[in-house]
PDB file of C-alpha atoms in Angstrom:
ATOM      1  CA  MET A   1      -0.072   0.059  -0.002  1.00 43.00           C
ATOM      2  CA  SER A   2       1.234   3.393  -0.892  1.00 49.00           C
ATOM      3  CA  THR A   3       2.740   5.570   1.831  1.00 57.00           C
ATOM      4  CA  GLY A   4       2.031   8.800  -0.108  1.00 76.00           C
ATOM      5  CA  PRO A   5      -1.182  10.782  -0.311  1.00 91.00           C
ATOM      6  CA  ARG A   6      -4.054   8.569  -0.907  1.00 96.00           C
ATOM      7  CA  LEU A   7      -7.675   8.999  -1.973  1.00 98.00           C
ATOM      8  CA  VAL A   8     -10.270   6.358  -1.761  1.00 98.00           C
ATOM      9  CA  VAL A   9     -13.376   6.808  -4.057  1.00 98.00           C
ATOM     10  CA  VAL A  10     -16.493   4.713  -3.266  1.00 98.00           C
ATOM     11  CA  GLY A  11     -19.288   4.618  -5.732  1.00 98.00           C
ATOM     12  CA  ASP A  12     -20.172   3.967  -9.345  1.00 98.00           C
ATOM     13  CA  ALA A  13     -18.716   3.222 -12.554  1.00 98.00           C
ATOM     14  CA  SER A  14     -21.012   3.108 -15.522  1.00 97.00           C
ATOM     15  CA  ILE A  15     -21.057   2.337 -19.351  1.00 97.00           C
ATOM     16  CA  ASP A  16     -22.124   5.388 -21.249  1.00 96.00           C
ATOM     17  CA  TYR A  17     -23.900   5.317 -24.608  1.00 96.00           C
ATOM     18  CA  PHE A  18     -23.665   8.813 -26.409  1.00 95.00           C
ATOM     19  CA  VAL A  19     -26.173   9.769 -29.153  1.00 95.00           C
ATOM     20  CA  GLN A  20     -25.690  12.978 -31.205  1.00 93.00           C
ATOM     21  CA  VAL A  21     -29.124  14.549 -31.814  1.00 94.00           C
ATOM     22  CA  PRO A  22     -30.485  17.534 -33.599  1.00 93.00           C
ATOM     23  CA  HIS A  23     -32.448  18.489 -30.487  1.00 92.00           C
ATOM     24  CA  ILE A  24     -32.894  17.152 -26.895  1.00 90.00           C
ATOM     25  CA  ALA A  25     -36.122  14.888 -27.085  1.00 90.00           C
ATOM     26  CA  GLY A  26     -38.724  15.912 -24.511  1.00 83.00           C
ATOM     27  CA  ASN A  27     -42.078  14.355 -23.354  1.00 85.00           C
ATOM     28  CA  ASP A  28     -43.997  12.616 -26.133  1.00 84.00           C
ATOM     29  CA  ASN A  29     -41.201  13.535 -28.516  1.00 88.00           C
ATOM     30  CA  LYS A  30     -38.299  11.707 -30.073  1.00 90.00           C
ATOM     31  CA  ALA A  31     -34.842  12.611 -31.694  1.00 90.00           C
ATOM     32  CA  ILE A  32     -33.202  10.455 -34.289  1.00 92.00           C
ATOM     33  CA  GLY A  33     -29.423  10.848 -34.167  1.00 93.00           C
ATOM     34  CA  SER A  34     -26.177   8.983 -34.401  1.00 94.00           C
ATOM     35  CA  LEU A  35     -24.145   6.869 -31.992  1.00 94.00           C
ATOM     36  CA  SER A  36     -21.139   9.064 -31.030  1.00 91.00           C
ATOM     37  CA  GLY A  37     -19.444   6.419 -28.847  1.00 93.00           C
ATOM     38  CA  VAL A  38     -19.550   4.038 -26.036  1.00 96.00           C
ATOM     39  CA  TYR A  39     -17.354   4.884 -23.168  1.00 96.00           C
ATOM     40  CA  GLY A  40     -16.766   4.105 -19.449  1.00 96.00           C
ATOM     41  CA  GLY A  41     -18.325   6.692 -17.236  1.00 97.00           C
ATOM     42  CA  GLY A  42     -19.797   7.016 -13.567  1.00 97.00           C
ATOM     43  CA  MET A  43     -19.408   9.969 -11.351  1.00 97.00           C
ATOM     44  CA  SER A  44     -17.112   8.042  -9.067  1.00 98.00           C
ATOM     45  CA  ALA A  45     -14.867   6.492 -11.634  1.00 98.00           C
ATOM     46  CA  ASN A  46     -14.578   9.984 -13.461  1.00 98.00           C
ATOM     47  CA  LEU A  47     -13.644  11.483 -10.183  1.00 98.00           C
ATOM     48  CA  ALA A  48     -11.169   8.930  -9.511  1.00 98.00           C
ATOM     49  CA  ALA A  49      -9.460   9.102 -12.879  1.00 98.00           C
ATOM     50  CA  ALA A  50      -9.374  12.946 -12.647  1.00 97.00           C
ATOM     51  CA  ALA A  51      -7.630  12.782  -9.213  1.00 97.00           C
ATOM     52  CA  ALA A  52      -5.160  10.114 -10.292  1.00 96.00           C
ATOM     53  CA  ARG A  53      -3.669  12.424 -12.857  1.00 94.00           C
ATOM     54  CA  HIS A  54      -2.068  14.584 -10.065  1.00 95.00           C
ATOM     55  CA  GLY A  55       0.139  11.480  -9.142  1.00 94.00           C
ATOM     56  CA  ILE A  56      -1.476  10.479  -6.011  1.00 96.00           C
ATOM     57  CA  ALA A  57      -2.638   7.014  -5.075  1.00 97.00           C
ATOM     58  CA  VAL A  58      -6.277   6.333  -5.909  1.00 98.00           C
ATOM     59  CA  ASP A  59      -8.490   3.429  -4.891  1.00 98.00           C
ATOM     60  CA  LEU A  60     -11.840   3.011  -6.458  1.00 98.00           C
ATOM     61  CA  ILE A  61     -14.267   0.749  -4.766  1.00 98.00           C
ATOM     62  CA  THR A  62     -17.184   0.001  -6.986  1.00 98.00           C
ATOM     63  CA  LYS A  63     -19.257  -2.770  -8.342  1.00 97.00           C
ATOM     64  CA  THR A  64     -19.637  -3.672 -12.040  1.00 97.00           C
ATOM     65  CA  GLY A  65     -21.076  -6.410 -14.238  1.00 97.00           C
ATOM     66  CA  ALA A  66     -19.876  -8.481 -17.106  1.00 92.00           C
ATOM     67  CA  GLY A  67     -19.309  -7.696 -20.838  1.00 94.00           C
ATOM     68  CA  PRO A  68     -16.571  -6.509 -23.109  1.00 96.00           C
ATOM     69  CA  ASP A  69     -17.448  -2.669 -22.699  1.00 96.00           C
ATOM     70  CA  THR A  70     -17.008  -3.189 -18.893  1.00 97.00           C
ATOM     71  CA  ASP A  71     -13.698  -4.904 -19.400  1.00 97.00           C
ATOM     72  CA  LYS A  72     -12.581  -2.122 -21.712  1.00 96.00           C
ATOM     73  CA  ALA A  73     -13.757   0.594 -19.148  1.00 97.00           C
ATOM     74  CA  LEU A  74     -11.998  -1.003 -16.279  1.00 97.00           C
ATOM     75  CA  ALA A  75      -8.704  -1.550 -18.245  1.00 97.00           C
ATOM     76  CA  GLU A  76      -8.895   2.247 -19.032  1.00 96.00           C
ATOM     77  CA  LEU A  77      -9.118   3.128 -15.339  1.00 98.00           C
ATOM     78  CA  ARG A  78      -6.180   0.993 -14.551  1.00 97.00           C
ATOM     79  CA  GLY A  79      -4.274   2.524 -17.253  1.00 96.00           C
ATOM     80  CA  LEU A  80      -5.201   6.072 -15.874  1.00 96.00           C
ATOM     81  CA  GLY A  81      -3.637   5.069 -12.598  1.00 96.00           C
ATOM     82  CA  VAL A  82      -6.715   4.041 -10.628  1.00 98.00           C
ATOM     83  CA  SER A  83      -6.512   0.831  -8.450  1.00 97.00           C
ATOM     84  CA  LEU A  84      -9.486  -1.536  -8.732  1.00 98.00           C
ATOM     85  CA  GLU A  85      -8.024  -4.076  -6.340  1.00 96.00           C
ATOM     86  CA  HIS A  86     -10.991  -3.761  -3.952  1.00 96.00           C
ATOM     87  CA  SER A  87     -13.775  -3.377  -6.367  1.00 97.00           C
ATOM     88  CA  LEU A  88     -16.337  -6.168  -7.157  1.00 97.00           C
ATOM     89  CA  ARG A  89     -17.821  -7.778 -10.256  1.00 96.00           C
ATOM     90  CA  ASP A  90     -21.084  -9.585 -10.623  1.00 96.00           C
ATOM     91  CA  PRO A  91     -20.794 -11.848 -13.688  1.00 95.00           C
ATOM     92  CA  ASP A  92     -24.563 -12.385 -13.859  1.00 95.00           C
ATOM     93  CA  ARG A  93     -25.623  -8.754 -14.363  1.00 95.00           C
ATOM     94  CA  PRO A  94     -24.687  -5.965 -16.738  1.00 96.00           C
ATOM     95  CA  THR A  95     -22.879  -2.854 -15.453  1.00 97.00           C
ATOM     96  CA  TRP A  96     -25.239   0.047 -14.842  1.00 96.00           C
ATOM     97  CA  MET A  97     -25.474   2.329 -17.891  1.00 96.00           C
ATOM     98  CA  CYS A  98     -26.372   5.689 -19.117  1.00 95.00           C
ATOM     99  CA  PHE A  99     -27.989   6.870 -22.361  1.00 94.00           C
ATOM    100  CA  VAL A 100     -26.889  10.525 -23.121  1.00 93.00           C
ATOM    101  CA  GLN A 101     -28.289  12.614 -25.823  1.00 94.00           C
ATOM    102  CA  LEU A 102     -25.889  15.567 -26.896  1.00 92.00           C
ATOM    103  CA  ASP A 103     -27.083  18.466 -29.038  1.00 90.00           C
ATOM    104  CA  ALA A 104     -24.879  20.774 -31.128  1.00 87.00           C
ATOM    105  CA  SER A 105     -24.120  23.166 -28.097  1.00 84.00           C
ATOM    106  CA  GLY A 106     -22.734  20.276 -26.103  1.00 80.00           C
ATOM    107  CA  GLU A 107     -25.556  20.170 -23.741  1.00 80.00           C
ATOM    108  CA  LYS A 108     -26.947  16.861 -22.679  1.00 86.00           C
ATOM    109  CA  ALA A 109     -29.927  14.827 -21.359  1.00 90.00           C
ATOM    110  CA  LEU A 110     -28.934  11.840 -19.413  1.00 90.00           C
ATOM    111  CA  THR A 111     -30.972   8.820 -18.546  1.00 92.00           C
ATOM    112  CA  GLY A 112     -29.565   6.300 -16.309  1.00 93.00           C
ATOM    113  CA  ALA A 113     -30.450   2.507 -16.091  1.00 94.00           C
ATOM    114  CA  ASP A 114     -29.591   1.060 -12.880  1.00 92.00           C
ATOM    115  CA  THR A 115     -29.145  -2.673 -13.103  1.00 94.00           C
ATOM    116  CA  GLY A 116     -29.003  -3.392  -9.402  1.00 91.00           C
ATOM    117  CA  ILE A 117     -25.252  -3.075  -8.890  1.00 93.00           C
ATOM    118  CA  LYS A 118     -24.664   0.612  -9.282  1.00 94.00           C
ATOM    119  CA  ILE A 119     -22.794   0.729  -5.922  1.00 96.00           C
ATOM    120  CA  PRO A 120     -21.533  -1.921  -3.437  1.00 96.00           C
ATOM    121  CA  ALA A 121     -23.515  -2.593  -0.504  1.00 96.00           C
ATOM    122  CA  ILE A 122     -22.095  -1.372   2.680  1.00 97.00           C
ATOM    123  CA  GLU A 123     -21.438  -4.825   3.856  1.00 97.00           C
ATOM    124  CA  GLU A 124     -19.623  -5.538   0.540  1.00 96.00           C
ATOM    125  CA  ILE A 125     -17.066  -2.710   1.205  1.00 96.00           C
ATOM    126  CA  ASP A 126     -13.795  -3.774   2.842  1.00 94.00           C
ATOM    127  CA  ALA A 127     -13.578  -1.039   5.478  1.00 93.00           C
ATOM    128  CA  SER A 128      -9.854  -1.759   6.049  1.00 93.00           C
ATOM    129  CA  VAL A 129      -9.098  -0.108   2.840  1.00 94.00           C
ATOM    130  CA  LEU A 130     -10.401   3.168   4.115  1.00 96.00           C
ATOM    131  CA  ALA A 131      -7.596   2.972   6.884  1.00 93.00           C
ATOM    132  CA  GLY A 132      -4.615   5.012   5.852  1.00 89.00           C
ATOM    133  CA  ALA A 133      -6.580   7.140   3.308  1.00 96.00           C
ATOM    134  CA  ASP A 134      -6.180  10.945   3.497  1.00 97.00           C
ATOM    135  CA  ILE A 135      -9.597  11.588   2.035  1.00 98.00           C
ATOM    136  CA  VAL A 136     -12.494   9.210   1.143  1.00 98.00           C
ATOM    137  CA  ALA A 137     -15.048  10.373  -1.431  1.00 98.00           C
ATOM    138  CA  PRO A 138     -18.266   8.460  -1.309  1.00 98.00           C
ATOM    139  CA  LEU A 139     -21.041   8.842  -4.056  1.00 98.00           C
ATOM    140  CA  ALA A 140     -23.745  11.068  -2.660  1.00 97.00           C
ATOM    141  CA  ASP A 141     -26.594   9.717  -4.660  1.00 94.00           C
ATOM    142  CA  ASP A 142     -28.046   7.919  -1.736  1.00 95.00           C
ATOM    143  CA  LEU A 143     -27.503   9.999   1.478  1.00 97.00           C
ATOM    144  CA  GLU A 144     -27.900   7.279   3.810  1.00 97.00           C
ATOM    145  CA  TRP A 145     -25.552   5.108   2.123  1.00 98.00           C
ATOM    146  CA  ALA A 146     -22.970   7.891   1.649  1.00 98.00           C
ATOM    147  CA  ALA A 147     -23.311   8.798   5.305  1.00 98.00           C
ATOM    148  CA  ALA A 148     -22.587   5.209   6.299  1.00 98.00           C
ATOM    149  CA  VAL A 149     -19.431   5.222   4.232  1.00 98.00           C
ATOM    150  CA  ALA A 150     -18.426   8.491   5.648  1.00 98.00           C
ATOM    151  CA  GLU A 151     -18.878   7.128   9.137  1.00 98.00           C
ATOM    152  CA  LEU A 152     -16.649   4.285   8.260  1.00 97.00           C
ATOM    153  CA  ALA A 153     -14.057   6.703   6.935  1.00 97.00           C
ATOM    154  CA  ARG A 154     -14.105   8.946   9.841  1.00 97.00           C
ATOM    155  CA  GLU A 155     -13.764   6.120  12.294  1.00 96.00           C
ATOM    156  CA  ARG A 156     -10.522   5.220  10.631  1.00 96.00           C
ATOM    157  CA  GLY A 157      -9.116   8.866  10.491  1.00 96.00           C
ATOM    158  CA  ALA A 158      -9.799   9.853   7.067  1.00 97.00           C
ATOM    159  CA  ARG A 159     -11.397  13.138   5.910  1.00 98.00           C
ATOM    160  CA  VAL A 160     -14.585  12.982   3.788  1.00 98.00           C
ATOM    161  CA  ALA A 161     -15.439  14.830   0.540  1.00 98.00           C
ATOM    162  CA  VAL A 162     -18.745  14.675  -1.225  1.00 98.00           C
ATOM    163  CA  ASP A 163     -20.287  16.105  -4.510  1.00 98.00           C
ATOM    164  CA  LEU A 164     -23.898  17.094  -3.927  1.00 97.00           C
ATOM    165  CA  GLU A 165     -26.032  16.775  -7.081  1.00 94.00           C
ATOM    166  CA  PRO A 166     -29.216  18.773  -7.031  1.00 94.00           C
ATOM    167  CA  ASP A 167     -31.475  15.694  -7.698  1.00 93.00           C
ATOM    168  CA  ALA A 168     -29.862  13.700  -4.822  1.00 94.00           C
ATOM    169  CA  PHE A 169     -30.866  15.837  -1.664  1.00 95.00           C
ATOM    170  CA  GLU A 170     -33.481  17.844   0.046  1.00 94.00           C
ATOM    171  CA  PRO A 171     -32.055  20.438   2.530  1.00 94.00           C
ATOM    172  CA  ASP A 172     -34.515  19.343   5.102  1.00 93.00           C
ATOM    173  CA  GLN A 173     -33.791  15.634   5.050  1.00 93.00           C
ATOM    174  CA  PRO A 174     -32.306  14.342   8.320  1.00 94.00           C
ATOM    175  CA  GLU A 175     -29.822  12.239   6.230  1.00 95.00           C
ATOM    176  CA  PHE A 176     -28.649  15.472   4.573  1.00 95.00           C
ATOM    177  CA  ALA A 177     -27.603  17.102   7.805  1.00 94.00           C
ATOM    178  CA  ARG A 178     -26.081  13.811   8.973  1.00 96.00           C
ATOM    179  CA  LEU A 179     -23.899  13.505   5.948  1.00 97.00           C
ATOM    180  CA  LEU A 180     -22.972  17.128   6.028  1.00 96.00           C
ATOM    181  CA  GLY A 181     -21.828  16.683   9.795  1.00 95.00           C
ATOM    182  CA  LEU A 182     -19.508  13.904   8.676  1.00 97.00           C
ATOM    183  CA  SER A 183     -18.104  15.825   5.505  1.00 98.00           C
ATOM    184  CA  ASP A 184     -14.953  17.918   5.296  1.00 98.00           C
ATOM    185  CA  ILE A 185     -15.126  19.158   1.629  1.00 98.00           C
ATOM    186  CA  VAL A 186     -18.366  19.485  -0.249  1.00 98.00           C
ATOM    187  CA  PHE A 187     -18.627  20.165  -3.924  1.00 98.00           C
ATOM    188  CA  LEU A 188     -21.804  21.951  -5.354  1.00 97.00           C
ATOM    189  CA  ASN A 189     -22.871  22.972  -8.704  1.00 95.00           C
ATOM    190  CA  ALA A 190     -24.986  26.036  -9.302  1.00 94.00           C
ATOM    191  CA  ALA A 191     -28.235  24.118  -9.226  1.00 95.00           C
ATOM    192  CA  SER A 192     -27.377  22.509  -5.941  1.00 96.00           C
ATOM    193  CA  ALA A 193     -26.375  25.942  -4.232  1.00 96.00           C
ATOM    194  CA  THR A 194     -29.618  27.344  -5.425  1.00 95.00           C
ATOM    195  CA  LYS A 195     -31.553  24.584  -3.549  1.00 96.00           C
ATOM    196  CA  LEU A 196     -29.684  25.843  -0.238  1.00 96.00           C
ATOM    197  CA  ALA A 197     -29.689  29.587  -0.440  1.00 95.00           C
ATOM    198  CA  ALA A 198     -30.331  32.621  -2.657  1.00 93.00           C
ATOM    199  CA  THR A 199     -26.603  33.067  -3.358  1.00 93.00           C
ATOM    200  CA  PRO A 200     -23.744  30.452  -3.735  1.00 92.00           C
ATOM    201  CA  ARG A 201     -21.913  32.280  -0.890  1.00 92.00           C
ATOM    202  CA  ASP A 202     -24.950  31.924   1.355  1.00 95.00           C
ATOM    203  CA  ALA A 203     -25.180  28.238   0.389  1.00 96.00           C
ATOM    204  CA  ALA A 204     -21.427  27.737   1.366  1.00 96.00           C
ATOM    205  CA  GLN A 205     -22.169  29.485   4.619  1.00 95.00           C
ATOM    206  CA  ARG A 206     -25.027  27.178   5.445  1.00 94.00           C
ATOM    207  CA  LEU A 207     -22.879  24.078   4.822  1.00 96.00           C
ATOM    208  CA  ILE A 208     -19.921  25.444   6.987  1.00 96.00           C
ATOM    209  CA  GLU A 209     -22.499  26.051   9.721  1.00 93.00           C
ATOM    210  CA  LEU A 210     -23.237  22.182   9.538  1.00 91.00           C
ATOM    211  CA  GLY A 211     -19.641  21.468  10.038  1.00 93.00           C
ATOM    212  CA  VAL A 212     -18.068  21.474   6.561  1.00 97.00           C
ATOM    213  CA  GLU A 213     -14.624  23.025   6.320  1.00 97.00           C
ATOM    214  CA  LEU A 214     -14.384  23.805   2.646  1.00 98.00           C
ATOM    215  CA  VAL A 215     -17.046  24.222  -0.119  1.00 98.00           C
ATOM    216  CA  VAL A 216     -16.167  24.343  -3.636  1.00 98.00           C
ATOM    217  CA  ILE A 217     -18.858  25.737  -5.964  1.00 97.00           C
ATOM    218  CA  SER A 218     -18.906  25.212  -9.826  1.00 96.00           C
ATOM    219  CA  GLU A 219     -20.589  27.530 -12.102  1.00 90.00           C
ATOM    220  CA  GLY A 220     -20.106  26.036 -15.552  1.00 86.00           C
ATOM    221  CA  ALA A 221     -18.726  28.512 -17.983  1.00 85.00           C
ATOM    222  CA  HIS A 222     -18.205  30.956 -15.185  1.00 88.00           C
ATOM    223  CA  GLY A 223     -15.710  29.124 -13.359  1.00 92.00           C
ATOM    224  CA  ALA A 224     -15.703  28.007  -9.768  1.00 96.00           C
ATOM    225  CA  SER A 225     -15.010  29.299  -6.346  1.00 96.00           C
ATOM    226  CA  THR A 226     -14.047  28.097  -2.857  1.00 97.00           C
ATOM    227  CA  VAL A 227     -15.280  29.280   0.578  1.00 96.00           C
ATOM    228  CA  ASP A 228     -13.593  28.305   3.754  1.00 96.00           C
ATOM    229  CA  ARG A 229     -14.289  28.391   7.439  1.00 95.00           C
ATOM    230  CA  ASP A 230     -12.486  31.616   7.742  1.00 94.00           C
ATOM    231  CA  GLY A 231     -14.396  33.335   5.137  1.00 92.00           C
ATOM    232  CA  VAL A 232     -11.602  33.189   2.597  1.00 95.00           C
ATOM    233  CA  VAL A 233     -13.117  33.060  -0.930  1.00 95.00           C
ATOM    234  CA  HIS A 234     -10.966  32.020  -4.020  1.00 96.00           C
ATOM    235  CA  ARG A 235     -12.556  32.445  -7.566  1.00 95.00           C
ATOM    236  CA  ALA A 236     -11.240  30.917 -10.719  1.00 94.00           C
ATOM    237  CA  ARG A 237     -12.227  32.060 -14.234  1.00 91.00           C
ATOM    238  CA  LEU A 238     -11.162  31.174 -17.747  1.00 88.00           C
ATOM    239  CA  ARG A 239      -9.925  33.995 -19.847  1.00 86.00           C
ATOM    240  CA  GLY A 240     -11.246  33.498 -23.386  1.00 80.00           C
ATOM    241  CA  GLU A 241     -13.812  30.801 -24.831  1.00 82.00           C
ATOM    242  CA  VAL A 242     -13.777  27.070 -25.156  1.00 85.00           C
ATOM    243  CA  THR A 243     -15.725  24.954 -27.879  1.00 87.00           C
ATOM    244  CA  VAL A 244     -18.000  22.757 -25.630  1.00 89.00           C
ATOM    245  CA  VAL A 245     -18.518  19.399 -27.208  1.00 90.00           C
ATOM    246  CA  ASP A 246     -20.077  17.434 -24.200  1.00 91.00           C
ATOM    247  CA  THR A 247     -20.441  18.576 -20.537  1.00 90.00           C
ATOM    248  CA  THR A 248     -20.734  15.040 -19.368  1.00 92.00           C
ATOM    249  CA  GLY A 249     -18.254  14.507 -16.380  1.00 93.00           C
ATOM    250  CA  ALA A 250     -17.118  18.052 -16.069  1.00 94.00           C
ATOM    251  CA  GLY A 251     -18.100  18.299 -12.505  1.00 96.00           C
ATOM    252  CA  ASP A 252     -16.553  14.967 -11.694  1.00 97.00           C
ATOM    253  CA  ALA A 253     -13.267  16.234 -13.483  1.00 97.00           C
ATOM    254  CA  LEU A 254     -13.474  19.419 -11.364  1.00 97.00           C
ATOM    255  CA  ALA A 255     -13.719  17.620  -8.019  1.00 98.00           C
ATOM    256  CA  GLY A 256     -11.322  14.956  -8.972  1.00 98.00           C
ATOM    257  CA  ALA A 257      -8.678  17.328  -9.953  1.00 97.00           C
ATOM    258  CA  PHE A 258      -9.266  19.697  -6.969  1.00 97.00           C
ATOM    259  CA  LEU A 259      -8.942  16.557  -4.506  1.00 98.00           C
ATOM    260  CA  GLY A 260      -5.917  15.177  -6.547  1.00 97.00           C
ATOM    261  CA  ALA A 261      -4.047  18.572  -6.421  1.00 96.00           C
ATOM    262  CA  LEU A 262      -4.815  19.236  -2.863  1.00 97.00           C
ATOM    263  CA  LEU A 263      -3.496  15.832  -1.711  1.00 98.00           C
ATOM    264  CA  ALA A 264      -0.332  16.433  -3.961  1.00 96.00           C
ATOM    265  CA  GLY A 265       0.341  19.488  -1.838  1.00 96.00           C
ATOM    266  CA  ALA A 266      -1.202  22.382  -3.517  1.00 96.00           C
ATOM    267  CA  GLU A 267      -2.848  25.187  -1.810  1.00 96.00           C
ATOM    268  CA  ALA A 268      -6.675  25.589  -2.257  1.00 96.00           C
ATOM    269  CA  SER A 269      -6.299  28.387  -4.893  1.00 95.00           C
ATOM    270  CA  GLU A 270      -3.857  26.481  -6.880  1.00 94.00           C
ATOM    271  CA  SER A 271      -6.030  23.374  -6.562  1.00 96.00           C
ATOM    272  CA  LEU A 272      -9.083  25.379  -7.811  1.00 96.00           C
ATOM    273  CA  ARG A 273      -7.048  26.619 -10.822  1.00 94.00           C
ATOM    274  CA  ARG A 274      -6.117  23.169 -11.803  1.00 93.00           C
ATOM    275  CA  ALA A 275      -9.524  21.924 -11.307  1.00 95.00           C
ATOM    276  CA  VAL A 276     -11.200  24.472 -13.524  1.00 94.00           C
ATOM    277  CA  ALA A 277      -8.400  23.872 -16.043  1.00 92.00           C
ATOM    278  CA  GLN A 278      -9.107  20.018 -16.078  1.00 93.00           C
ATOM    279  CA  ALA A 279     -12.956  20.680 -16.124  1.00 94.00           C
ATOM    280  CA  THR A 280     -12.496  22.985 -19.079  1.00 92.00           C
ATOM    281  CA  ARG A 281     -10.438  20.337 -20.955  1.00 92.00           C
ATOM    282  CA  CYS A 282     -13.123  17.624 -20.114  1.00 93.00           C
ATOM    283  CA  VAL A 283     -15.895  19.513 -22.128  1.00 91.00           C
ATOM    284  CA  THR A 284     -13.894  19.561 -25.302  1.00 89.00           C
ATOM    285  CA  ALA A 285     -14.279  15.756 -26.002  1.00 90.00           C
ATOM    286  CA  VAL A 286     -17.289  13.274 -25.736  1.00 92.00           C
ATOM    287  CA  GLY A 287     -17.123  11.084 -22.693  1.00 94.00           C
ATOM    288  CA  GLY A 288     -16.368  11.831 -19.075  1.00 94.00           C
ATOM    289  CA  ARG A 289     -12.716  10.986 -19.112  1.00 94.00           C
ATOM    290  CA  THR A 290     -11.764  10.789 -22.796  1.00 93.00           C
ATOM    291  CA  TYR A 291      -9.645  13.931 -22.240  1.00 92.00           C
ATOM    292  CA  LEU A 292      -7.339  12.013 -19.977  1.00 93.00           C
ATOM    293  CA  SER A 293      -6.091   9.594 -22.509  1.00 83.00           C
ATOM    294  CA  GLY A 294      -4.562   9.151 -26.021  1.00 61.00           C
ATOM    295  CA  SER A 295      -4.460  12.312 -28.199  1.00 50.00           C
ATOM    296  CA  GLN A 296      -6.688  14.209 -25.921  1.00 49.00           C
ATOM    297  CA  ARG A 297      -4.123  14.495 -23.224  1.00 51.00           C
ATOM    298  CA  GLY A 298      -2.575  17.860 -24.239  1.00 50.00           C
ATOM    299  CA  ASP A 299      -3.413  21.476 -24.307  1.00 54.00           C
ATOM    300  CA  TRP A 300      -4.328  21.990 -20.938  1.00 66.00           C
ATOM    301  CA  PRO A 301      -5.528  25.763 -20.415  1.00 73.00           C
ATOM    302  CA  ASP A 302      -3.749  26.141 -17.016  1.00 72.00           C
ATOM    303  CA  ASP A 303      -2.260  29.400 -18.132  1.00 74.00           C
ATOM    304  CA  LEU A 304      -5.707  30.849 -19.002  1.00 81.00           C
ATOM    305  CA  ILE A 305      -7.355  30.515 -15.580  1.00 88.00           C
ATOM    306  CA  THR A 306      -7.283  33.543 -13.530  1.00 90.00           C
ATOM    307  CA  ILE A 307      -7.470  33.401  -9.555  1.00 91.00           C
ATOM    308  CA  THR A 308      -8.826  36.228  -7.427  1.00 92.00           C
ATOM    309  CA  THR A 309      -9.092  36.135  -3.650  1.00 92.00           C
ATOM    310  CA  GLU A 310     -11.306  37.823  -1.149  1.00 88.00           C
ATOM    311  CA  ARG A 311     -11.069  37.852   2.632  1.00 79.00           C
TER     312      ARG A 311
END
């Protein structure tokens, strides 16, 4: 086991099917397009791969099924530096999957098909793997499950980081307060922040009052910001424009890059700069982690990210 900085990600790894469509189909409507590709995805797997780029040890604890697409996706994760030693496979079920419509602007509509093995059950997780981790990042789709993983992590001395998707929580849920009380770093997108307060800064303050140390808020093309317990705010913005091809996985890229850079020794402001650069690179290719491999690896816009700080 590595003695350096270590991140353990617990959650999902999916197979994603991308269809380029002339328009996003709505209710009682259809859109006939073309298959753009089949890629490995999943919020947790994407986050783990994004973090591993920063040279830290990353373990992904997930549960997948059978099939050549799954074999390819898992091989890709290993090639990107993610350990799957403690992940599980069910040979009798397919890996959970997503069907993604992409329009010409790069915006998406995503439908997930849970095959019953999206995440490992609590009793299937080898809790000893969490010992020695610097940070444990559980998928927060199921708040009760995520809180249980967070408790295991805290009992073993690890910090906890969660990414709160807007469809996964309601602010008045007891499980929400419980998870936040166990979390050190929380990632929000603009929609999640809106569910909590009128402004992103107020949303961050609400989470800090629940015990969170650091809040990272992504705002799409407008960059991202961090707010800590001392009221220090860092903002990162991209100078110029980028051609958006696919927004799938951009939030995962941002969260993973931030955690990877932070564990590699960067300050919060530098971690934010790298995170915004990596999320920007992510949206220039189809697939949640295509940007990390092959011909997509170059041309990171690090020098085009500006950082400002408020105290």
